[in-house]
Coordinates of C-alpha atoms in Angstrom, one line a residue:
M5 CA 3.5 12.1 -12.3
V6 CA 1.4 13.8 -9.6
D7 CA 1.0 17.6 -10.0
V8 CA 1.1 19.1 -6.5
G9 CA -0.1 22.3 -8.1
K10 CA -3.6 20.8 -8.1
W11 CA -3.8 21.6 -4.4
P12 CA -4.6 25.4 -4.0
I13 CA -2.2 25.9 -1.1
F14 CA 0.7 25.5 -3.5
A15 CA -0.3 28.7 -5.2
L16 CA 1.7 30.4 -2.4
C17 CA 4.8 28.5 -3.4
P18 CA 7.2 29.9 -6.1
Q19 CA 6.5 27.9 -9.2
E20 CA 10.2 27.2 -9.8
D21 CA 10.3 25.6 -6.3
L22 CA 7.6 23.0 -7.2
K23 CA 10.0 20.9 -9.3
F24 CA 12.2 20.3 -6.3
I25 CA 9.4 18.8 -4.1
Q26 CA 9.9 15.1 -3.4
Q27 CA 7.2 14.5 -0.8
A28 CA 4.3 16.6 0.5
C29 CA 1.2 16.5 2.7
V30 CA -1.6 19.1 2.6
F31 CA -3.6 19.0 5.9
G32 CA -5.8 20.9 8.2
A33 CA -8.6 22.7 6.3
G34 CA -6.4 22.4 3.2
N35 CA -4.6 25.6 4.4
E36 CA -1.4 24.0 5.7
V37 CA 1.3 22.0 3.9
L38 CA 4.6 20.3 4.8
Y39 CA 6.9 19.3 2.0
L40 CA 10.3 17.8 1.5
T41 CA 12.8 18.7 -1.2
K42 CA 15.1 16.3 -3.1
N43 CA 18.0 17.2 -0.7
D44 CA 15.9 16.3 2.3
E45 CA 15.1 19.8 3.5
V46 CA 11.7 20.3 5.1
F47 CA 9.5 23.4 4.4
V48 CA 6.1 24.5 5.6
M49 CA 3.6 27.2 4.9
G50 CA -0.1 28.1 5.6
T51 CA -2.3 29.4 8.4
N52 CA -0.4 27.5 11.2
S53 CA -3.5 26.7 13.3
S54 CA -2.4 25.6 16.8
G55 CA 1.2 25.9 15.7
C56 CA 0.8 22.9 13.5
L57 CA 3.5 24.0 11.1
G58 CA 6.2 23.5 13.8
T59 CA 7.9 26.8 13.2
G60 CA 8.2 27.8 16.9
D61 CA 5.4 30.3 16.8
A62 CA 1.7 30.4 15.7
Q63 CA 2.1 33.0 13.0
S64 CA 0.6 32.2 9.5
I65 CA 3.2 31.9 6.7
I66 CA 2.5 32.8 3.1
E67 CA 5.9 31.7 1.8
P68 CA 7.8 28.5 2.4
R69 CA 9.8 28.4 5.7
R70 CA 12.5 25.8 6.4
I71 CA 12.2 23.6 9.5
D72 CA 15.8 23.1 10.5
M73 CA 15.1 20.4 13.2
L74 CA 13.5 18.1 10.6
S75 CA 15.7 18.8 7.6
G76 CA 18.0 15.9 6.9
K77 CA 15.6 13.5 8.6
R78 CA 14.0 11.3 6.0
I79 CA 10.2 11.2 6.7
V80 CA 8.6 7.8 5.9
S81 CA 5.2 8.4 7.3
L82 CA 3.1 11.4 8.3
S83 CA -0.4 11.8 9.7
Y84 CA -2.4 14.6 11.2
G85 CA -5.5 15.3 13.4
S86 CA -8.2 17.9 13.4
G87 CA -6.6 20.4 15.8
P88 CA -4.5 20.0 13.9
H89 CA -1.7 18.1 15.4
V90 CA 1.0 16.4 13.3
V91 CA 2.9 13.2 13.9
I92 CA 5.8 11.9 11.7
V93 CA 8.0 8.8 11.6
T94 CA 11.6 9.0 10.2
S95 CA 13.6 6.4 8.4
D96 CA 15.4 5.8 11.7
G97 CA 12.1 4.8 13.3
E98 CA 11.9 7.9 15.5
V99 CA 8.5 9.6 16.1
Y100 CA 8.1 13.4 16.3
S101 CA 4.9 15.4 17.0
W102 CA 3.8 19.0 17.3
G103 CA 0.7 21.2 17.2
H104 CA -2.6 21.0 19.0
N105 CA -2.5 19.0 22.3
A106 CA -5.6 19.7 24.3
Y107 CA -6.2 15.9 24.6
S108 CA -2.5 14.7 25.0
Q109 CA -2.5 13.7 21.3
L110 CA 1.2 14.6 21.0
G111 CA 2.2 11.8 23.5
N112 CA 4.5 14.0 25.5
G113 CA 2.7 13.6 28.8
S114 CA 1.1 17.1 28.8
T115 CA -1.8 19.0 27.3
N116 CA 0.4 22.0 26.3
Q117 CA 0.4 23.0 22.7
A118 CA 3.8 22.3 21.0
L119 CA 5.0 24.9 18.5
S120 CA 8.1 22.9 17.4
P121 CA 8.7 19.2 16.7
C122 CA 9.5 17.1 19.7
Q123 CA 10.5 13.5 19.8
V124 CA 7.9 11.1 21.3
S125 CA 10.2 8.9 23.3
T126 CA 8.2 7.5 26.3
N127 CA 7.8 3.7 25.7
L128 CA 9.1 4.1 22.2
I129 CA 12.8 4.8 22.8
N130 CA 13.9 1.3 21.9
K131 CA 11.2 0.7 19.3
K132 CA 11.5 1.4 15.6
A133 CA 8.3 2.9 14.3
I134 CA 7.4 2.4 10.6
S135 CA 4.1 4.2 10.2
V136 CA 1.7 6.5 11.9
A137 CA -2.1 7.1 11.8
C138 CA -4.0 9.9 13.5
G139 CA -7.7 10.4 14.3
S140 CA -9.3 13.7 15.2
H141 CA -7.4 13.9 18.5
H142 CA -5.6 10.6 19.0
S143 CA -2.5 9.0 17.5
M144 CA -1.2 5.5 16.8
V145 CA 2.2 4.2 15.5
L146 CA 3.1 0.8 14.2
T147 CA 6.5 -0.7 15.0
C148 CA 8.7 -2.9 12.8
D149 CA 7.9 -5.9 15.0
G150 CA 4.2 -5.5 14.5
E151 CA 3.2 -3.7 17.7
V152 CA 0.8 -0.8 18.0
Y153 CA 1.1 2.1 20.4
A154 CA -1.7 4.7 20.9
W155 CA -2.2 7.9 22.9
G156 CA -4.4 11.0 23.1
Y157 CA -8.2 11.5 23.2
N158 CA -10.0 8.4 24.4
N159 CA -13.6 9.4 25.1
S160 CA -14.9 6.5 23.0
G161 CA -12.1 4.0 23.7
Q162 CA -10.2 4.8 20.5
V163 CA -6.8 4.4 22.3
G164 CA -7.8 0.8 23.0
S165 CA -6.8 0.9 26.7
G166 CA -10.0 -0.6 28.0
S167 CA -11.1 2.7 29.6
T168 CA -12.3 6.1 28.4
A169 CA -9.6 8.1 30.2
N170 CA -7.3 10.1 27.9
Q171 CA -3.9 8.6 27.4
P172 CA -1.0 11.1 27.8
I173 CA 1.9 8.9 26.6
P174 CA 2.2 6.0 24.1
R175 CA 0.7 2.8 25.4
K176 CA 0.9 -0.6 23.8
V177 CA -2.4 -1.7 22.4
T178 CA -2.9 -5.3 23.7
S179 CA -6.1 -7.2 24.5
C180 CA -6.9 -9.2 21.3
L181 CA -3.8 -7.8 19.6
Q182 CA -1.5 -9.5 22.1
N183 CA 0.9 -11.8 20.3
K184 CA -0.5 -10.7 16.9
T185 CA 1.7 -9.2 14.2
V186 CA 0.1 -6.0 12.9
I187 CA 0.9 -4.9 9.3
G188 CA -1.3 -1.9 8.9
I189 CA -3.1 0.7 10.9
A190 CA -5.8 3.4 10.2
C191 CA -7.9 5.9 12.2
G192 CA -11.3 7.5 11.7
Q193 CA -12.2 10.6 13.6
M194 CA -12.6 8.6 16.8
S195 CA -12.1 5.0 15.8
S196 CA -9.1 2.8 15.2
M197 CA -8.3 -0.1 12.9
A198 CA -5.5 -2.7 12.7
V199 CA -4.8 -5.4 10.0
V200 CA -2.7 -8.4 11.2
D201 CA -0.5 -10.6 9.1
N202 CA -3.1 -13.3 8.7
G203 CA -5.6 -10.9 7.1
E204 CA -7.8 -10.4 10.2
V205 CA -9.1 -6.9 11.0
Y206 CA -9.4 -5.5 14.5
A207 CA -11.4 -2.4 15.4
W208 CA -12.0 -0.2 18.5
G209 CA -13.3 3.2 19.5
Y210 CA -16.4 5.1 18.5
N211 CA -19.0 3.1 16.7
G212 CA -22.1 5.3 16.5
N213 CA -22.3 4.9 12.7
G214 CA -21.2 1.2 12.6
Q215 CA -17.7 2.2 11.5
L216 CA -16.2 -0.7 13.5
G217 CA -18.0 -3.2 11.3
L218 CA -19.1 -5.3 14.3
G219 CA -22.8 -5.4 13.5
S220 CA -23.7 -3.0 16.3
S221 CA -23.4 0.7 17.2
G222 CA -21.9 0.4 20.7
N223 CA -18.4 1.8 21.3
Q224 CA -15.6 -0.7 21.8
P225 CA -12.8 0.2 24.3
T226 CA -10.4 -2.6 23.3
P227 CA -9.6 -4.2 19.9
C228 CA -12.3 -6.6 18.6
R229 CA -12.0 -8.8 15.5
I230 CA -14.4 -8.1 12.7
A231 CA -16.1 -11.5 12.6
A232 CA -18.0 -10.8 9.4
L233 CA -14.7 -10.9 7.6
Q234 CA -14.0 -14.4 8.7
G235 CA -12.2 -16.3 5.9
I236 CA -11.4 -13.1 4.0
R237 CA -7.8 -12.0 3.9
V238 CA -7.6 -8.2 4.2
E239 CA -4.4 -6.4 3.0
Q240 CA -5.3 -2.7 3.4
V241 CA -7.8 -0.7 5.5
V242 CA -8.4 3.1 5.3
C243 CA -10.8 5.2 7.3
G244 CA -12.9 8.3 6.4
Y245 CA -14.5 10.6 8.9
A246 CA -16.9 7.8 10.1
H247 CA -16.6 5.1 7.4
T248 CA -14.1 2.3 6.7
L249 CA -12.9 0.7 3.5
A250 CA -11.0 -2.6 3.3
L251 CA -9.2 -4.3 0.4
T252 CA -8.7 -8.1 0.2
D253 CA -5.8 -10.1 -1.3
E254 CA -8.2 -11.0 -4.2
G255 CA -8.7 -7.3 -5.0
V256 CA -12.2 -7.2 -3.6
M257 CA -13.3 -4.1 -1.7
Y258 CA -15.6 -3.9 1.4
A259 CA -17.1 -0.9 3.1
W260 CA -19.0 -0.1 6.3
G261 CA -20.0 2.7 8.6
A262 CA -21.5 6.2 7.9
N263 CA -23.1 6.6 4.5
S264 CA -25.0 10.0 4.5
Y265 CA -23.0 11.1 1.5
G266 CA -22.8 7.7 -0.3
Q267 CA -19.2 7.2 0.9
L268 CA -19.7 3.5 1.1
G269 CA -20.4 3.2 -2.6
T270 CA -23.4 0.9 -2.1
G271 CA -25.9 2.8 -4.2
N272 CA -27.8 4.2 -1.3
K273 CA -27.2 6.4 1.8
S274 CA -28.0 3.9 4.5
N275 CA -25.3 3.3 7.2
Q276 CA -23.9 -0.2 7.3
S277 CA -22.7 -1.8 10.6
Y278 CA -21.4 -4.9 8.8
P279 CA -18.9 -5.0 5.9
V280 CA -20.6 -4.9 2.5
Q281 CA -18.9 -5.7 -0.8
V282 CA -18.5 -2.7 -3.2
I283 CA -18.7 -3.6 -6.9
V284 CA -16.5 -1.5 -9.2
D285 CA -17.2 -2.5 -12.8
K286 CA -16.0 -6.1 -12.1
E287 CA -12.5 -4.6 -11.8
R288 CA -9.8 -5.9 -9.4
I289 CA -8.9 -3.1 -7.0
V290 CA -5.2 -2.6 -6.0
E291 CA -5.5 0.6 -3.8
I292 CA -8.2 2.2 -1.7
A293 CA -8.1 5.7 -0.2
A294 CA -10.0 7.7 2.4
C295 CA -9.1 10.3 5.0
H296 CA -10.5 10.9 8.5
S297 CA -11.2 14.6 7.7
S298 CA -13.5 14.0 4.7
H299 CA -16.4 11.8 3.6
T300 CA -14.7 11.0 0.2
S301 CA -13.7 7.6 -1.0
A302 CA -11.4 6.6 -3.9
A303 CA -10.0 3.4 -5.4
K304 CA -7.6 2.4 -8.2
S305 CA -8.1 -0.7 -10.3
Q306 CA -5.5 -3.1 -11.6
S307 CA -5.9 -1.6 -15.1
G308 CA -5.1 1.9 -13.7
Q309 CA -8.7 3.2 -13.6
V310 CA -9.4 5.6 -10.7
Y311 CA -12.9 5.8 -9.1
M312 CA -14.4 8.2 -6.6
W313 CA -17.6 8.4 -4.6
G314 CA -19.0 10.0 -1.4
Q315 CA -18.9 13.7 -0.9
C316 CA -17.4 15.1 -4.0
R317 CA -17.4 19.0 -4.2
G318 CA -20.7 19.1 -2.2
Q319 CA -22.4 16.4 -4.3
S320 CA -23.3 13.0 -3.0
V321 CA -22.0 10.3 -5.3
I322 CA -23.5 7.0 -4.1
T323 CA -21.7 4.5 -6.4
P324 CA -18.1 4.4 -7.6
H325 CA -17.7 7.0 -10.5
L326 CA -14.9 6.5 -13.1
T327 CA -12.6 9.6 -13.3
H328 CA -10.0 10.7 -15.7
F329 CA -7.3 10.7 -13.0
S330 CA -4.3 8.4 -12.9
C331 CA -3.9 8.3 -9.1
T332 CA -6.2 8.4 -6.1
D333 CA -4.4 11.5 -4.7
D334 CA -5.9 13.6 -7.5
V335 CA -9.4 12.8 -6.2
F336 CA -8.7 14.5 -2.9
A337 CA -7.0 17.5 -4.6
C338 CA -10.0 18.2 -6.9
F339 CA -13.1 16.8 -5.2
S340 CA -12.5 16.5 -1.4
T341 CA -13.8 19.1 1.0
P342 CA -11.4 20.3 2.3
A343 CA -8.7 19.7 -0.4
I344 CA -6.3 17.7 1.7
M345 CA -4.0 14.7 1.0
W346 CA -5.0 11.3 2.3
R347 CA -1.3 10.2 2.7
L348 CA 2.2 11.5 2.6
L349 CA 2.5 12.0 -1.2
S350 CA 5.7 11.0 -3.0
V351 CA 6.3 13.0 -6.2
E352 CA 8.2 11.2 -9.0
P353 CA 11.2 13.1 -10.2
D354 CA 11.1 14.2 -13.9
D355 CA 14.5 15.5 -14.6
H356 CA 17.6 14.0 -12.8
L357 CA 18.1 10.3 -13.5
T358 CA 19.3 8.1 -10.6
V359 CA 21.6 5.2 -11.4
A360 CA 18.6 2.8 -11.2
E361 CA 16.6 5.0 -13.6
S362 CA 19.5 5.1 -16.0
L363 CA 19.9 1.3 -16.0
K364 CA 16.1 1.0 -16.7
R365 CA 16.5 3.1 -19.8
E366 CA 19.4 1.0 -21.2
F367 CA 17.5 -2.3 -21.2
D368 CA 16.9 -3.6 -24.7
N369 CA 18.9 -0.7 -26.2
P370 CA 20.8 -1.9 -29.3
N371 CA 22.9 1.2 -29.3
T372 CA 24.8 0.4 -26.1
A373 CA 24.3 -3.4 -25.8
D374 CA 27.2 -5.9 -26.2
L375 CA 25.1 -9.0 -26.2
K376 CA 21.8 -10.1 -27.6
F377 CA 19.5 -13.0 -27.0
L378 CA 17.5 -14.6 -29.8
V379 CA 14.2 -15.8 -28.5
D380 CA 11.3 -16.8 -30.8
E381 CA 13.1 -15.2 -33.7
K382 CA 13.2 -11.8 -31.8
Y383 CA 16.3 -10.1 -30.3
I384 CA 16.6 -8.8 -26.8
Y385 CA 19.6 -6.4 -26.3
V386 CA 21.5 -6.5 -23.0
H387 CA 24.8 -5.8 -21.3
K388 CA 27.1 -8.6 -20.2
V389 CA 28.6 -6.9 -17.2
L390 CA 25.2 -6.0 -15.7
L391 CA 23.9 -9.6 -16.2
Q392 CA 27.0 -11.0 -14.5
I393 CA 26.6 -8.6 -11.6
R394 CA 22.9 -9.3 -11.1
C395 CA 22.6 -13.0 -11.7
E396 CA 24.6 -16.1 -10.6
H397 CA 23.4 -18.0 -13.6
F398 CA 25.0 -15.5 -16.0
R399 CA 28.2 -15.3 -14.0
S400 CA 28.9 -18.8 -15.0
L401 CA 27.3 -18.7 -18.4
L402 CA 29.1 -15.6 -19.7
H403 CA 32.5 -16.3 -18.1
E404 CA 35.0 -16.1 -20.9
N405 CA 32.1 -16.3 -23.4
E406 CA 32.9 -14.1 -26.4
E407 CA 29.6 -14.7 -28.3
E408 CA 27.6 -11.7 -29.3
I409 CA 24.4 -13.7 -29.9
I410 CA 22.9 -16.4 -27.6
E411 CA 19.9 -18.4 -28.8
M412 CA 17.4 -19.3 -26.1
N413 CA 14.8 -22.1 -26.8
Q414 CA 13.8 -23.1 -23.2
F415 CA 11.5 -20.1 -22.6
S416 CA 9.1 -18.0 -24.6
Y417 CA 10.0 -14.4 -25.7
P418 CA 7.6 -12.7 -23.2
V419 CA 9.0 -14.8 -20.3
Y420 CA 12.7 -14.3 -21.1
R421 CA 12.3 -10.6 -21.9
A422 CA 10.5 -10.1 -18.5
F423 CA 13.4 -11.9 -16.8
L424 CA 16.1 -9.8 -18.4
E425 CA 14.1 -6.6 -17.8
Y426 CA 13.8 -7.6 -14.1
L427 CA 17.6 -7.7 -13.9
Y428 CA 17.6 -4.0 -14.9
T429 CA 14.6 -2.8 -13.0
D430 CA 13.9 -5.0 -10.0
N431 CA 10.3 -5.3 -11.2
I432 CA 8.4 -7.4 -13.6
S433 CA 5.9 -6.4 -16.3
I434 CA 4.2 -9.5 -17.5
S435 CA 0.7 -11.0 -17.8
P436 CA -0.5 -13.3 -15.0
E437 CA -0.6 -16.2 -17.6
D438 CA 3.0 -15.7 -18.7
A439 CA 4.1 -15.3 -15.1
I440 CA 3.7 -19.0 -14.6
G441 CA 6.6 -19.5 -17.2
L442 CA 8.6 -16.9 -15.4
L443 CA 8.0 -18.7 -12.1
E444 CA 9.5 -21.8 -13.6
L445 CA 12.5 -19.8 -14.8
A446 CA 12.9 -18.2 -11.4
T447 CA 12.8 -21.7 -9.8
I448 CA 15.4 -23.1 -12.1
Y449 CA 17.7 -20.0 -11.8
R450 CA 17.2 -19.9 -8.0
E451 CA 16.0 -16.2 -8.2
N452 CA 14.0 -16.1 -5.0
R453 CA 12.9 -12.5 -5.1
L454 CA 11.8 -12.9 -8.7
K455 CA 9.9 -15.9 -7.6
Q456 CA 8.0 -13.8 -5.0
L457 CA 7.2 -11.1 -7.7
C458 CA 5.8 -13.9 -10.0
Q459 CA 3.6 -15.1 -7.2
Q460 CA 2.2 -11.6 -6.6
T461 CA 1.5 -11.2 -10.4
I462 CA -0.2 -14.6 -10.7
K463 CA -2.4 -13.8 -7.7
Q464 CA -3.7 -10.8 -9.6
G465 CA -4.9 -12.9 -12.5
I466 CA -6.6 -15.7 -10.6
C467 CA -10.2 -16.5 -11.4
E468 CA -12.5 -19.5 -11.0
E469 CA -11.5 -20.9 -14.4
N470 CA -7.7 -20.9 -13.8
A471 CA -7.5 -21.4 -10.1
V472 CA -6.7 -25.1 -10.3
V473 CA -4.1 -24.6 -13.0
L474 CA -2.4 -21.9 -10.9
L475 CA -2.6 -24.2 -7.8
S476 CA -0.9 -27.0 -9.8
A477 CA 1.8 -24.6 -10.9
A478 CA 2.4 -23.4 -7.4
V479 CA 2.8 -27.0 -6.1
K480 CA 5.1 -27.9 -9.1
Y481 CA 7.5 -25.0 -8.5
D482 CA 7.3 -25.1 -4.7
A483 CA 5.8 -21.6 -4.4
Q484 CA 4.2 -22.1 -1.0
D485 CA 2.8 -18.6 -0.7
L486 CA 1.0 -18.9 -4.0
E487 CA -0.1 -22.4 -3.2
D488 CA -1.8 -21.2 0.0
Y489 CA -3.4 -18.3 -1.8
C490 CA -4.8 -20.5 -4.6
F491 CA -6.1 -23.0 -2.1
R492 CA -7.9 -20.3 -0.2
F493 CA -9.3 -19.0 -3.4
C494 CA -10.6 -22.5 -4.4
I495 CA -12.2 -22.9 -1.0
N496 CA -13.9 -19.5 -1.2
H497 CA -15.2 -20.3 -4.7
M498 CA -15.6 -24.0 -4.3
T499 CA -18.9 -24.5 -6.2
V500 CA -17.7 -22.9 -9.4
V501 CA -14.1 -24.2 -9.3
T502 CA -15.2 -27.8 -8.9
Q503 CA -17.3 -27.5 -12.1
T504 CA -14.4 -26.3 -14.3
D505 CA -12.5 -28.5 -16.8
A506 CA -9.3 -27.9 -15.0
F507 CA -10.7 -29.5 -11.8
A508 CA -11.9 -32.5 -13.8
D509 CA -8.4 -32.9 -15.3
M510 CA -6.6 -32.4 -12.0
D511 CA -3.7 -34.7 -11.3
S512 CA -4.8 -37.5 -9.0
D513 CA -2.2 -36.9 -6.3
L514 CA -3.0 -33.2 -6.3
L515 CA -6.7 -33.9 -6.1
K516 CA -6.2 -36.2 -3.1
N517 CA -4.2 -33.6 -1.4
F518 CA -6.7 -30.9 -2.2
I519 CA -9.7 -32.9 -0.9
N520 CA -7.8 -33.7 2.2
K521 CA -6.9 -30.1 2.9
A522 CA -10.3 -28.8 2.0
S523 CA -11.9 -31.3 4.3
K524 CA -9.7 -30.1 7.2
A525 CA -10.6 -26.6 6.4
G526 CA -14.3 -27.5 6.7
A527 CA -15.2 -26.9 3.1
F528 CA -17.5 -29.9 3.0
K529 CA -19.5 -29.1 6.1
N530 CA -23.2 -28.3 5.6

């Protein structure tokens, strides 16, 4: 569980109130905070620069004050600028902004400071926003249909309009993003990034430090694809003050841009105008973190290790440094200058149990179970009614079945236990190797969501030695997403993959199909 008390601003908050916080964001110079309680009330406190707390005035607040206009609205995304200005997205897809507005970064058509939250409606009224990203003085939102709208300061083309005139209201970012489905956005101080659903990355805005990754230092007034990432499928992009980090679907991290504090993690302080791979103890990375108001970088590995580098409490850390933290958020609380949050932080509850949490606790509990499965001479304790509610297979299997023990020989213990636990938790906890067996089960039982989770887990365990085996399993169980992923991996690591025993033993039909697809993909061109 994340301890919000690690951020100094929370020293102003009564300690008994901390346990009710559900979401929070510390911003500005680390002197302002907005947080939501478990009953969806919104509170703020801090210095209130430029009216960024939304209280209706510009007075500093040393104890929490409730924002009535936002209370009851579930906030799903929040970002802030340097003024600061604040932009939020609610669960209904509405956008609200307030605070500093000298460059029209609030999107309300004026340059007047806003002391209270106001809905940003122009050009967004019939759009459902899902996330927001702010630079120093510009703002962007992503809609549920993959469109990007931007507004505010545009001296370097960071709004993507093709000019350098400030943009007073939301404008759809088109150019190379036209007809593309964007899945993620990020902003540096004066730069903008977008990731599209095919893994391509587009960049625009200020580029004096190479933070656009285009191989140059010229500003870019419209979105431009980062050609150096051709053939690499990016899933997440984050921006620091003037540097960028990207995470691929293979858990590989790339960095580019400013590097005066070592924030690229490349082992030196030289700027990079092209993406450079960052090696982190041969670990697969699952999350990257950066914030436009700092020069700090962080990443979390598949095994749960958290690394930090860049400007860390005034020191320049030029390669990823292993920390004792369990989440990337702690890096910014303890080592970033200022001590801000890089995202809207969700705090896990530690007292009240929801229905879902209660069900999780009852899995494999012999004290409350009324049915047990015997698998590999081990018992798994479950509840008939829950299995019938959750799974079509069990509705027929357990109908008028009075047995208290059912023996299962078709699947291994790890596989069947993971399946039963999934019915209680909606998640799976299983090794990538055993996930192949679980994929088979999901296919037989027609559990499509479980099938998707299996594919995600299998992807995390792919390597040159097992890529062909996983490709074969994907084809066998009609897992198209996994098949495409394994094929791309094999193409990207062709030399090593073709020298493995698994490739030598590949089924003849699968081999023919592989060679045909690889040839069409240009894998055999010199």
